[in-house]
JSON list of C-alpha atoms in Angstrom, two decimals:
[
{"chain": "A", "resi": 1, "resn": "SER", "atom": "CA", "xyz": [0.00, 0.00, 0.00]},
{"chain": "A", "resi": 2, "resn": "GLN", "atom": "CA", "xyz": [1.16, 3.52, -0.76]},
{"chain": "A", "resi": 3, "resn": "GLN", "atom": "CA", "xyz": [-0.78, 4.93, 2.16]},
{"chain": "A", "resi": 4, "resn": "GLY", "atom": "CA", "xyz": [1.15, 7.20, 4.45]},
{"chain": "A", "resi": 5, "resn": "GLU", "atom": "CA", "xyz": [1.80, 6.59, 8.10]},
{"chain": "A", "resi": 6, "resn": "GLU", "atom": "CA", "xyz": [1.10, 9.12, 10.78]},
{"chain": "A", "resi": 7, "resn": "ASP", "atom": "CA", "xyz": [2.04, 9.26, 14.38]},
{"chain": "A", "resi": 8, "resn": "PRO", "atom": "CA", "xyz": [0.87, 9.51, 16.92]},
{"chain": "A", "resi": 9, "resn": "GLN", "atom": "CA", "xyz": [-2.51, 7.96, 16.20]},
{"chain": "A", "resi": 10, "resn": "ALA", "atom": "CA", "xyz": [-3.96, 9.99, 19.04]},
{"chain": "A", "resi": 11, "resn": "LEU", "atom": "CA", "xyz": [-2.69, 12.98, 20.96]},
{"chain": "A", "resi": 12, "resn": "SER", "atom": "CA", "xyz": [-4.24, 14.64, 24.00]},
{"chain": "A", "resi": 13, "resn": "ILE", "atom": "CA", "xyz": [-2.92, 17.95, 25.25]},
{"chain": "A", "resi": 14, "resn": "GLN", "atom": "CA", "xyz": [-3.98, 20.97, 27.31]},
{"chain": "A", "resi": 15, "resn": "GLU", "atom": "CA", "xyz": [-4.98, 24.28, 25.80]},
{"chain": "A", "resi": 16, "resn": "GLY", "atom": "CA", "xyz": [-1.99, 26.47, 25.19]},
{"chain": "A", "resi": 17, "resn": "GLU", "atom": "CA", "xyz": [0.39, 23.60, 24.56]},
{"chain": "A", "resi": 18, "resn": "ASN", "atom": "CA", "xyz": [1.89, 22.81, 21.19]},
{"chain": "A", "resi": 19, "resn": "ALA", "atom": "CA", "xyz": [0.87, 19.75, 19.19]},
{"chain": "A", "resi": 20, "resn": "THR", "atom": "CA", "xyz": [3.18, 17.96, 16.79]},
{"chain": "A", "resi": 21, "resn": "MET", "atom": "CA", "xyz": [2.06, 15.33, 14.32]},
{"chain": "A", "resi": 22, "resn": "ASN", "atom": "CA", "xyz": [4.27, 13.40, 11.97]},
{"chain": "A", "resi": 23, "resn": "CYS", "atom": "CA", "xyz": [3.70, 11.82, 8.60]},
{"chain": "A", "resi": 24, "resn": "SER", "atom": "CA", "xyz": [5.84, 9.47, 6.53]},
{"chain": "A", "resi": 25, "resn": "TYR", "atom": "CA", "xyz": [5.43, 8.34, 2.96]},
{"chain": "A", "resi": 26, "resn": "LYS", "atom": "CA", "xyz": [7.05, 5.80, 0.72]},
{"chain": "A", "resi": 27, "resn": "THR", "atom": "CA", "xyz": [8.11, 7.20, -2.65]},
{"chain": "A", "resi": 28, "resn": "SER", "atom": "CA", "xyz": [8.77, 10.54, -4.30]},
{"chain": "A", "resi": 29, "resn": "ILE", "atom": "CA", "xyz": [5.98, 13.06, -4.08]},
{"chain": "A", "resi": 30, "resn": "ASN", "atom": "CA", "xyz": [4.97, 16.26, -5.85]},
{"chain": "A", "resi": 31, "resn": "ASN", "atom": "CA", "xyz": [3.70, 17.94, -2.74]},
{"chain": "A", "resi": 32, "resn": "LEU", "atom": "CA", "xyz": [2.39, 17.15, 0.70]},
{"chain": "A", "resi": 33, "resn": "GLN", "atom": "CA", "xyz": [-0.76, 18.60, 2.18]},
{"chain": "A", "resi": 34, "resn": "TRP", "atom": "CA", "xyz": [-2.36, 18.64, 5.58]},
{"chain": "A", "resi": 35, "resn": "TYR", "atom": "CA", "xyz": [-6.09, 18.47, 6.12]},
{"chain": "A", "resi": 36, "resn": "ARG", "atom": "CA", "xyz": [-8.30, 18.72, 9.14]},
{"chain": "A", "resi": 37, "resn": "GLN", "atom": "CA", "xyz": [-11.51, 16.82, 9.75]},
{"chain": "A", "resi": 38, "resn": "ASN", "atom": "CA", "xyz": [-13.99, 17.52, 12.49]},
{"chain": "A", "resi": 39, "resn": "SER", "atom": "CA", "xyz": [-15.93, 14.48, 13.59]},
{"chain": "A", "resi": 40, "resn": "GLY", "atom": "CA", "xyz": [-18.48, 13.40, 10.99]},
{"chain": "A", "resi": 41, "resn": "ARG", "atom": "CA", "xyz": [-17.59, 16.19, 8.61]},
{"chain": "A", "resi": 42, "resn": "GLY", "atom": "CA", "xyz": [-15.65, 16.71, 5.41]},
{"chain": "A", "resi": 43, "resn": "LEU", "atom": "CA", "xyz": [-12.02, 17.70, 5.19]},
{"chain": "A", "resi": 44, "resn": "VAL", "atom": "CA", "xyz": [-10.66, 21.20, 5.22]},
{"chain": "A", "resi": 45, "resn": "HIS", "atom": "CA", "xyz": [-7.35, 22.01, 3.59]},
{"chain": "A", "resi": 46, "resn": "LEU", "atom": "CA", "xyz": [-4.81, 23.55, 5.98]},
{"chain": "A", "resi": 47, "resn": "ILE", "atom": "CA", "xyz": [-1.52, 23.91, 4.19]},
{"chain": "A", "resi": 48, "resn": "LEU", "atom": "CA", "xyz": [0.44, 22.63, 1.20]},
{"chain": "A", "resi": 49, "resn": "ILE", "atom": "CA", "xyz": [4.20, 22.25, 1.01]},
{"chain": "A", "resi": 50, "resn": "ARG", "atom": "CA", "xyz": [5.93, 21.50, -2.26]},
{"chain": "A", "resi": 51, "resn": "SER", "atom": "CA", "xyz": [8.70, 18.99, -2.66]},
{"chain": "A", "resi": 52, "resn": "ASN", "atom": "CA", "xyz": [11.30, 21.75, -3.09]},
{"chain": "A", "resi": 53, "resn": "GLU", "atom": "CA", "xyz": [10.27, 23.49, 0.13]},
{"chain": "A", "resi": 54, "resn": "ARG", "atom": "CA", "xyz": [11.50, 22.61, 3.59]},
{"chain": "A", "resi": 55, "resn": "GLU", "atom": "CA", "xyz": [9.28, 24.64, 5.86]},
{"chain": "A", "resi": 56, "resn": "LYS", "atom": "CA", "xyz": [6.09, 26.62, 5.61]},
{"chain": "A", "resi": 57, "resn": "HIS", "atom": "CA", "xyz": [4.02, 28.68, 8.04]},
{"chain": "A", "resi": 58, "resn": "SER", "atom": "CA", "xyz": [0.38, 29.64, 8.13]},
{"chain": "A", "resi": 59, "resn": "GLY", "atom": "CA", "xyz": [-0.87, 31.34, 11.27]},
{"chain": "A", "resi": 60, "resn": "ARG", "atom": "CA", "xyz": [-0.34, 28.93, 14.15]},
{"chain": "A", "resi": 61, "resn": "LEU", "atom": "CA", "xyz": [0.61, 26.14, 11.79]},
{"chain": "A", "resi": 62, "resn": "ARG", "atom": "CA", "xyz": [4.14, 25.17, 10.88]},
{"chain": "A", "resi": 63, "resn": "VAL", "atom": "CA", "xyz": [4.87, 22.39, 8.43]},
{"chain": "A", "resi": 64, "resn": "THR", "atom": "CA", "xyz": [8.22, 20.88, 7.64]},
{"chain": "A", "resi": 65, "resn": "LEU", "atom": "CA", "xyz": [9.16, 18.50, 4.88]},
{"chain": "A", "resi": 66, "resn": "ASP", "atom": "CA", "xyz": [12.22, 16.28, 4.76]},
{"chain": "A", "resi": 67, "resn": "THR", "atom": "CA", "xyz": [12.31, 14.56, 1.39]},
{"chain": "A", "resi": 68, "resn": "SER", "atom": "CA", "xyz": [15.44, 12.61, 2.28]},
{"chain": "A", "resi": 69, "resn": "LYS", "atom": "CA", "xyz": [13.61, 10.98, 5.16]},
{"chain": "A", "resi": 70, "resn": "LYS", "atom": "CA", "xyz": [10.27, 11.01, 3.34]},
{"chain": "A", "resi": 71, "resn": "SER", "atom": "CA", "xyz": [8.59, 12.63, 6.27]},
{"chain": "A", "resi": 72, "resn": "SER", "atom": "CA", "xyz": [6.69, 15.74, 7.26]},
{"chain": "A", "resi": 73, "resn": "SER", "atom": "CA", "xyz": [5.55, 17.25, 10.51]},
{"chain": "A", "resi": 74, "resn": "LEU", "atom": "CA", "xyz": [2.69, 19.56, 11.42]},
{"chain": "A", "resi": 75, "resn": "LEU", "atom": "CA", "xyz": [3.08, 21.77, 14.45]},
{"chain": "A", "resi": 76, "resn": "ILE", "atom": "CA", "xyz": [0.12, 23.60, 15.92]},
{"chain": "A", "resi": 77, "resn": "THR", "atom": "CA", "xyz": [1.25, 26.22, 18.41]},
{"chain": "A", "resi": 78, "resn": "ALA", "atom": "CA", "xyz": [-0.75, 27.59, 21.34]},
{"chain": "A", "resi": 79, "resn": "SER", "atom": "CA", "xyz": [-3.48, 25.04, 20.80]},
{"chain": "A", "resi": 80, "resn": "ARG", "atom": "CA", "xyz": [-7.13, 25.78, 21.50]},
{"chain": "A", "resi": 81, "resn": "ALA", "atom": "CA", "xyz": [-10.05, 23.51, 22.32]},
{"chain": "A", "resi": 82, "resn": "ALA", "atom": "CA", "xyz": [-11.42, 24.31, 18.86]},
{"chain": "A", "resi": 83, "resn": "ASP", "atom": "CA", "xyz": [-8.36, 22.63, 17.33]},
{"chain": "A", "resi": 84, "resn": "THR", "atom": "CA", "xyz": [-9.76, 19.27, 18.45]},
{"chain": "A", "resi": 85, "resn": "ALA", "atom": "CA", "xyz": [-10.10, 17.25, 15.25]},
{"chain": "A", "resi": 86, "resn": "SER", "atom": "CA", "xyz": [-8.43, 14.58, 13.16]},
{"chain": "A", "resi": 87, "resn": "TYR", "atom": "CA", "xyz": [-5.49, 15.69, 11.08]},
{"chain": "A", "resi": 88, "resn": "PHE", "atom": "CA", "xyz": [-4.43, 13.92, 7.90]},
{"chain": "A", "resi": 89, "resn": "CYS", "atom": "CA", "xyz": [-1.43, 14.32, 5.70]},
{"chain": "A", "resi": 90, "resn": "ALA", "atom": "CA", "xyz": [-2.03, 13.74, 2.01]},
{"chain": "A", "resi": 91, "resn": "PHE", "atom": "CA", "xyz": [0.26, 13.56, -0.95]},
{"chain": "A", "resi": 92, "resn": "ARG", "atom": "CA", "xyz": [0.44, 12.94, -4.64]},
{"chain": "A", "resi": 93, "resn": "TYR", "atom": "CA", "xyz": [2.89, 10.53, -6.04]},
{"chain": "A", "resi": 94, "resn": "GLY", "atom": "CA", "xyz": [4.48, 11.49, -9.32]},
{"chain": "A", "resi": 95, "resn": "GLY", "atom": "CA", "xyz": [2.12, 11.15, -12.26]},
{"chain": "A", "resi": 96, "resn": "SER", "atom": "CA", "xyz": [-0.91, 10.40, -10.14]},
{"chain": "A", "resi": 97, "resn": "ASN", "atom": "CA", "xyz": [-2.97, 13.10, -11.85]},
{"chain": "A", "resi": 98, "resn": "TYR", "atom": "CA", "xyz": [-4.86, 14.79, -9.03]},
{"chain": "A", "resi": 99, "resn": "LYS", "atom": "CA", "xyz": [-5.20, 11.66, -6.93]},
{"chain": "A", "resi": 100, "resn": "LEU", "atom": "CA", "xyz": [-4.43, 12.24, -3.28]},
{"chain": "A", "resi": 101, "resn": "THR", "atom": "CA", "xyz": [-3.29, 9.48, -0.96]},
{"chain": "A", "resi": 102, "resn": "PHE", "atom": "CA", "xyz": [-4.07, 10.07, 2.70]},
{"chain": "A", "resi": 103, "resn": "GLY", "atom": "CA", "xyz": [-2.18, 9.13, 5.80]},
{"chain": "A", "resi": 104, "resn": "LYS", "atom": "CA", "xyz": [-3.90, 7.29, 8.59]},
{"chain": "A", "resi": 105, "resn": "GLY", "atom": "CA", "xyz": [-4.50, 10.42, 10.61]},
{"chain": "A", "resi": 106, "resn": "THR", "atom": "CA", "xyz": [-3.89, 11.75, 14.08]},
{"chain": "A", "resi": 107, "resn": "LEU", "atom": "CA", "xyz": [-6.79, 12.41, 16.42]},
{"chain": "A", "resi": 108, "resn": "LEU", "atom": "CA", "xyz": [-5.95, 15.53, 18.40]},
{"chain": "A", "resi": 109, "resn": "THR", "atom": "CA", "xyz": [-7.84, 16.34, 21.56]},
{"chain": "A", "resi": 110, "resn": "VAL", "atom": "CA", "xyz": [-7.21, 19.71, 23.16]},
{"chain": "A", "resi": 111, "resn": "ASN", "atom": "CA", "xyz": [-8.54, 19.87, 26.68]},
{"chain": "A", "resi": 112, "resn": "PRO", "atom": "CA", "xyz": [-9.75, 23.23, 27.98]},
{"chain": "B", "resi": 1, "resn": "GLY", "atom": "CA", "xyz": [-12.98, 29.71, -1.56]},
{"chain": "B", "resi": 2, "resn": "ALA", "atom": "CA", "xyz": [-14.42, 26.98, -3.70]},
{"chain": "B", "resi": 3, "resn": "VAL", "atom": "CA", "xyz": [-17.48, 25.24, -2.29]},
{"chain": "B", "resi": 4, "resn": "VAL", "atom": "CA", "xyz": [-18.41, 21.61, -2.73]},
{"chain": "B", "resi": 5, "resn": "SER", "atom": "CA", "xyz": [-21.88, 20.61, -1.63]},
{"chain": "B", "resi": 6, "resn": "GLN", "atom": "CA", "xyz": [-22.72, 17.01, -0.83]},
{"chain": "B", "resi": 7, "resn": "HIS", "atom": "CA", "xyz": [-26.20, 15.68, -0.25]},
{"chain": "B", "resi": 8, "resn": "PRO", "atom": "CA", "xyz": [-27.65, 14.00, 1.70]},
{"chain": "B", "resi": 9, "resn": "SER", "atom": "CA", "xyz": [-25.58, 14.31, 4.85]},
{"chain": "B", "resi": 10, "resn": "ARG", "atom": "CA", "xyz": [-27.11, 11.21, 6.34]},
{"chain": "B", "resi": 11, "resn": "VAL", "atom": "CA", "xyz": [-29.17, 8.37, 4.96]},
{"chain": "B", "resi": 12, "resn": "ILE", "atom": "CA", "xyz": [-30.59, 5.26, 6.52]},
{"chain": "B", "resi": 13, "resn": "CYS", "atom": "CA", "xyz": [-31.91, 2.58, 4.22]},
{"chain": "B", "resi": 14, "resn": "LYS", "atom": "CA", "xyz": [-33.00, -1.01, 4.18]},
{"chain": "B", "resi": 15, "resn": "SER", "atom": "CA", "xyz": [-30.77, -3.73, 2.85]},
{"chain": "B", "resi": 16, "resn": "GLY", "atom": "CA", "xyz": [-31.25, -4.23, -0.89]},
{"chain": "B", "resi": 17, "resn": "THR", "atom": "CA", "xyz": [-32.20, -0.67, -1.74]},
{"chain": "B", "resi": 18, "resn": "SER", "atom": "CA", "xyz": [-30.11, 1.74, -3.79]},
{"chain": "B", "resi": 19, "resn": "VAL", "atom": "CA", "xyz": [-28.89, 5.06, -2.50]},
{"chain": "B", "resi": 20, "resn": "LYS", "atom": "CA", "xyz": [-27.77, 8.05, -4.54]},
{"chain": "B", "resi": 21, "resn": "ILE", "atom": "CA", "xyz": [-25.34, 10.63, -3.20]},
{"chain": "B", "resi": 22, "resn": "GLU", "atom": "CA", "xyz": [-24.83, 13.92, -4.98]},
{"chain": "B", "resi": 23, "resn": "CYS", "atom": "CA", "xyz": [-21.72, 16.05, -5.10]},
{"chain": "B", "resi": 24, "resn": "ARG", "atom": "CA", "xyz": [-21.94, 19.54, -6.56]},
{"chain": "B", "resi": 25, "resn": "SER", "atom": "CA", "xyz": [-19.34, 22.19, -7.16]},
{"chain": "B", "resi": 26, "resn": "LEU", "atom": "CA", "xyz": [-21.22, 25.40, -6.42]},
{"chain": "B", "resi": 27, "resn": "ASP", "atom": "CA", "xyz": [-18.96, 28.12, -7.73]},
{"chain": "B", "resi": 28, "resn": "PHE", "atom": "CA", "xyz": [-16.60, 26.41, -10.10]},
{"chain": "B", "resi": 29, "resn": "GLN", "atom": "CA", "xyz": [-16.55, 23.76, -12.77]},
{"chain": "B", "resi": 30, "resn": "ALA", "atom": "CA", "xyz": [-14.92, 20.45, -12.01]},
{"chain": "B", "resi": 31, "resn": "THR", "atom": "CA", "xyz": [-13.95, 18.10, -14.80]},
{"chain": "B", "resi": 32, "resn": "THR", "atom": "CA", "xyz": [-12.71, 15.70, -12.17]},
{"chain": "B", "resi": 33, "resn": "MET", "atom": "CA", "xyz": [-14.20, 14.75, -8.85]},
{"chain": "B", "resi": 34, "resn": "PHE", "atom": "CA", "xyz": [-13.15, 12.10, -6.39]},
{"chain": "B", "resi": 35, "resn": "TRP", "atom": "CA", "xyz": [-15.13, 9.75, -4.20]},
{"chain": "B", "resi": 36, "resn": "TYR", "atom": "CA", "xyz": [-13.68, 8.53, -0.93]},
{"chain": "B", "resi": 37, "resn": "ARG", "atom": "CA", "xyz": [-14.89, 6.09, 1.68]},
{"chain": "B", "resi": 38, "resn": "GLN", "atom": "CA", "xyz": [-14.05, 6.34, 5.34]},
{"chain": "B", "resi": 39, "resn": "PHE", "atom": "CA", "xyz": [-14.66, 3.83, 8.10]},
{"chain": "B", "resi": 40, "resn": "PRO", "atom": "CA", "xyz": [-14.89, 5.00, 11.72]},
{"chain": "B", "resi": 41, "resn": "LYS", "atom": "CA", "xyz": [-11.62, 6.33, 13.06]},
{"chain": "B", "resi": 42, "resn": "GLN", "atom": "CA", "xyz": [-9.82, 5.41, 9.87]},
{"chain": "B", "resi": 43, "resn": "SER", "atom": "CA", "xyz": [-8.37, 7.26, 6.95]},
{"chain": "B", "resi": 44, "resn": "LEU", "atom": "CA", "xyz": [-9.93, 8.07, 3.61]},
{"chain": "B", "resi": 45, "resn": "MET", "atom": "CA", "xyz": [-9.68, 5.46, 0.90]},
{"chain": "B", "resi": 46, "resn": "LEU", "atom": "CA", "xyz": [-10.10, 6.60, -2.68]},
{"chain": "B", "resi": 47, "resn": "MET", "atom": "CA", "xyz": [-12.85, 4.66, -4.41]},
{"chain": "B", "resi": 48, "resn": "ALA", "atom": "CA", "xyz": [-12.95, 6.24, -7.84]},
{"chain": "B", "resi": 49, "resn": "THR", "atom": "CA", "xyz": [-12.14, 9.25, -9.94]},
{"chain": "B", "resi": 50, "resn": "SER", "atom": "CA", "xyz": [-15.16, 10.74, -11.64]},
{"chain": "B", "resi": 51, "resn": "ASN", "atom": "CA", "xyz": [-14.54, 12.29, -15.05]},
{"chain": "B", "resi": 52, "resn": "GLU", "atom": "CA", "xyz": [-17.05, 14.59, -16.70]},
{"chain": "B", "resi": 53, "resn": "GLY", "atom": "CA", "xyz": [-18.39, 13.10, -19.88]},
{"chain": "B", "resi": 54, "resn": "SER", "atom": "CA", "xyz": [-16.55, 9.82, -19.60]},
{"chain": "B", "resi": 55, "resn": "LYS", "atom": "CA", "xyz": [-16.38, 6.69, -17.50]},
{"chain": "B", "resi": 56, "resn": "ALA", "atom": "CA", "xyz": [-15.14, 6.82, -13.96]},
{"chain": "B", "resi": 57, "resn": "THR", "atom": "CA", "xyz": [-11.82, 5.30, -13.04]},
{"chain": "B", "resi": 58, "resn": "TYR", "atom": "CA", "xyz": [-12.17, 2.87, -10.16]},
{"chain": "B", "resi": 59, "resn": "GLU", "atom": "CA", "xyz": [-9.51, 1.92, -7.68]},
{"chain": "B", "resi": 60, "resn": "GLN", "atom": "CA", "xyz": [-8.46, -1.68, -7.35]},
{"chain": "B", "resi": 61, "resn": "GLY", "atom": "CA", "xyz": [-10.94, -3.70, -5.36]},
{"chain": "B", "resi": 62, "resn": "VAL", "atom": "CA", "xyz": [-13.87, -1.33, -5.82]},
{"chain": "B", "resi": 63, "resn": "GLU", "atom": "CA", "xyz": [-16.83, -2.92, -7.60]},
{"chain": "B", "resi": 64, "resn": "LYS", "atom": "CA", "xyz": [-17.95, -0.83, -10.54]},
{"chain": "B", "resi": 65, "resn": "ASP", "atom": "CA", "xyz": [-21.40, -2.35, -10.62]},
{"chain": "B", "resi": 66, "resn": "LYS", "atom": "CA", "xyz": [-21.85, -1.80, -6.94]},
{"chain": "B", "resi": 67, "resn": "PHE", "atom": "CA", "xyz": [-20.78, 1.82, -6.85]},
{"chain": "B", "resi": 68, "resn": "LEU", "atom": "CA", "xyz": [-22.13, 3.56, -9.93]},
{"chain": "B", "resi": 69, "resn": "ILE", "atom": "CA", "xyz": [-20.66, 6.95, -10.70]},
{"chain": "B", "resi": 70, "resn": "ASN", "atom": "CA", "xyz": [-22.14, 9.45, -13.10]},
{"chain": "B", "resi": 71, "resn": "HIS", "atom": "CA", "xyz": [-20.52, 12.79, -13.91]},
{"chain": "B", "resi": 72, "resn": "ALA", "atom": "CA", "xyz": [-22.94, 14.19, -16.44]},
{"chain": "B", "resi": 73, "resn": "SER", "atom": "CA", "xyz": [-22.12, 17.87, -16.01]},
{"chain": "B", "resi": 74, "resn": "LEU", "atom": "CA", "xyz": [-19.20, 20.02, -14.96]},
{"chain": "B", "resi": 75, "resn": "THR", "atom": "CA", "xyz": [-20.80, 20.70, -11.59]},
{"chain": "B", "resi": 76, "resn": "LEU", "atom": "CA", "xyz": [-22.39, 17.43, -10.59]},
{"chain": "B", "resi": 77, "resn": "SER", "atom": "CA", "xyz": [-21.16, 13.93, -9.84]},
{"chain": "B", "resi": 78, "resn": "THR", "atom": "CA", "xyz": [-23.32, 11.24, -8.32]},
{"chain": "B", "resi": 79, "resn": "LEU", "atom": "CA", "xyz": [-22.44, 8.03, -6.53]},
{"chain": "B", "resi": 80, "resn": "THR", "atom": "CA", "xyz": [-25.11, 5.36, -6.40]},
{"chain": "B", "resi": 81, "resn": "VAL", "atom": "CA", "xyz": [-24.67, 2.49, -3.99]},
{"chain": "B", "resi": 82, "resn": "THR", "atom": "CA", "xyz": [-26.70, -0.28, -5.60]},
{"chain": "B", "resi": 83, "resn": "SER", "atom": "CA", "xyz": [-28.39, -3.03, -3.62]},
{"chain": "B", "resi": 84, "resn": "ALA", "atom": "CA", "xyz": [-26.86, -1.73, -0.43]},
{"chain": "B", "resi": 85, "resn": "HIS", "atom": "CA", "xyz": [-25.95, -4.13, 2.35]},
{"chain": "B", "resi": 86, "resn": "PRO", "atom": "CA", "xyz": [-24.89, -3.50, 5.94]},
{"chain": "B", "resi": 87, "resn": "GLU", "atom": "CA", "xyz": [-21.22, -3.81, 5.00]},
{"chain": "B", "resi": 88, "resn": "ASP", "atom": "CA", "xyz": [-21.67, -0.79, 2.73]},
{"chain": "B", "resi": 89, "resn": "SER", "atom": "CA", "xyz": [-22.41, 1.33, 5.77]},
{"chain": "B", "resi": 90, "resn": "SER", "atom": "CA", "xyz": [-19.72, 3.97, 5.84]},
{"chain": "B", "resi": 91, "resn": "PHE", "atom": "CA", "xyz": [-18.95, 7.66, 5.49]},
{"chain": "B", "resi": 92, "resn": "TYR", "atom": "CA", "xyz": [-18.67, 8.71, 1.85]},
{"chain": "B", "resi": 93, "resn": "ILE", "atom": "CA", "xyz": [-16.93, 11.95, 0.90]},
{"chain": "B", "resi": 94, "resn": "CYS", "atom": "CA", "xyz": [-16.51, 13.63, -2.45]},
{"chain": "B", "resi": 95, "resn": "SER", "atom": "CA", "xyz": [-13.91, 16.18, -3.46]},
{"chain": "B", "resi": 96, "resn": "ALA", "atom": "CA", "xyz": [-13.06, 18.33, -6.44]},
{"chain": "B", "resi": 97, "resn": "ASN", "atom": "CA", "xyz": [-10.19, 20.34, -7.84]},
{"chain": "B", "resi": 98, "resn": "PRO", "atom": "CA", "xyz": [-11.23, 23.86, -8.82]},
{"chain": "B", "resi": 99, "resn": "TYR", "atom": "CA", "xyz": [-8.02, 24.56, -10.69]},
{"chain": "B", "resi": 100, "resn": "PRO", "atom": "CA", "xyz": [-8.30, 23.08, -14.18]},
{"chain": "B", "resi": 101, "resn": "GLY", "atom": "CA", "xyz": [-5.01, 22.05, -15.65]},
{"chain": "B", "resi": 102, "resn": "ARG", "atom": "CA", "xyz": [-3.22, 22.37, -12.32]},
{"chain": "B", "resi": 103, "resn": "THR", "atom": "CA", "xyz": [-2.88, 18.89, -10.98]},
{"chain": "B", "resi": 104, "resn": "ASN", "atom": "CA", "xyz": [-0.94, 19.55, -7.83]},
{"chain": "B", "resi": 105, "resn": "GLU", "atom": "CA", "xyz": [-3.24, 21.83, -5.98]},
{"chain": "B", "resi": 106, "resn": "LYS", "atom": "CA", "xyz": [-5.42, 21.26, -2.97]},
{"chain": "B", "resi": 107, "resn": "LEU", "atom": "CA", "xyz": [-8.81, 19.64, -3.11]},
{"chain": "B", "resi": 108, "resn": "PHE", "atom": "CA", "xyz": [-12.07, 20.91, -1.73]},
{"chain": "B", "resi": 109, "resn": "PHE", "atom": "CA", "xyz": [-14.27, 18.43, 0.02]},
{"chain": "B", "resi": 110, "resn": "GLY", "atom": "CA", "xyz": [-17.96, 17.97, 0.51]},
{"chain": "B", "resi": 111, "resn": "SER", "atom": "CA", "xyz": [-19.26, 17.56, 4.04]},
{"chain": "B", "resi": 112, "resn": "GLY", "atom": "CA", "xyz": [-19.73, 13.83, 3.63]},
{"chain": "B", "resi": 113, "resn": "THR", "atom": "CA", "xyz": [-22.63, 11.39, 3.69]},
{"chain": "B", "resi": 114, "resn": "GLN", "atom": "CA", "xyz": [-23.10, 8.90, 6.50]},
{"chain": "B", "resi": 115, "resn": "LEU", "atom": "CA", "xyz": [-24.76, 5.81, 5.05]},
{"chain": "B", "resi": 116, "resn": "SER", "atom": "CA", "xyz": [-26.33, 3.31, 7.39]},
{"chain": "B", "resi": 117, "resn": "VAL", "atom": "CA", "xyz": [-27.79, 0.15, 5.89]},
{"chain": "B", "resi": 118, "resn": "LEU", "atom": "CA", "xyz": [-30.10, -1.80, 8.13]}
]
């Protein structure tokens, strides 16, 4: 399977703390994206990092990409209870023509 | 941002009936839409790629006759679960790319349909 791996599978933290989630993939990719999913809802795109980028920021989000290790991390700083959701990395392998492959996801719980 | 509308959000049906799920791009045209399936607390698994005006491309292991996809216009794709059985119970999500010709961009997702087959 080309599906990505994420860790941890579940993460529980207190409001104000930082949350870090990791994602690994298996072969060369065009870009890597992170999505958020609230329970029973669709996915919302958070951030996209291209294969020639190493780090990207968007608000309280920081994403890194290490193509040599085939891994990425998502850092959410100063977490809030509203950040509670599942977070998925997603990527396109070369030539996959739009098709996104998703990681297994991390369930983040931020306790007030 | 681009909006993808999915309907219904929840459906309960008896075993053996067929269920149609609609996915609409509200403010853009989508030549390609994607249908995913998600089991509880699991990731999304791509079922098929829906192509406007042509046959859908199904992923390995997905039954074409079971999951009928029609993409008759640039703003509407439908997924019909035929002769549904309890094992078809799942969360189905569609997505679309609002950037024609740009294959590496983000996708926009519908809000999903929870199918429960009794």
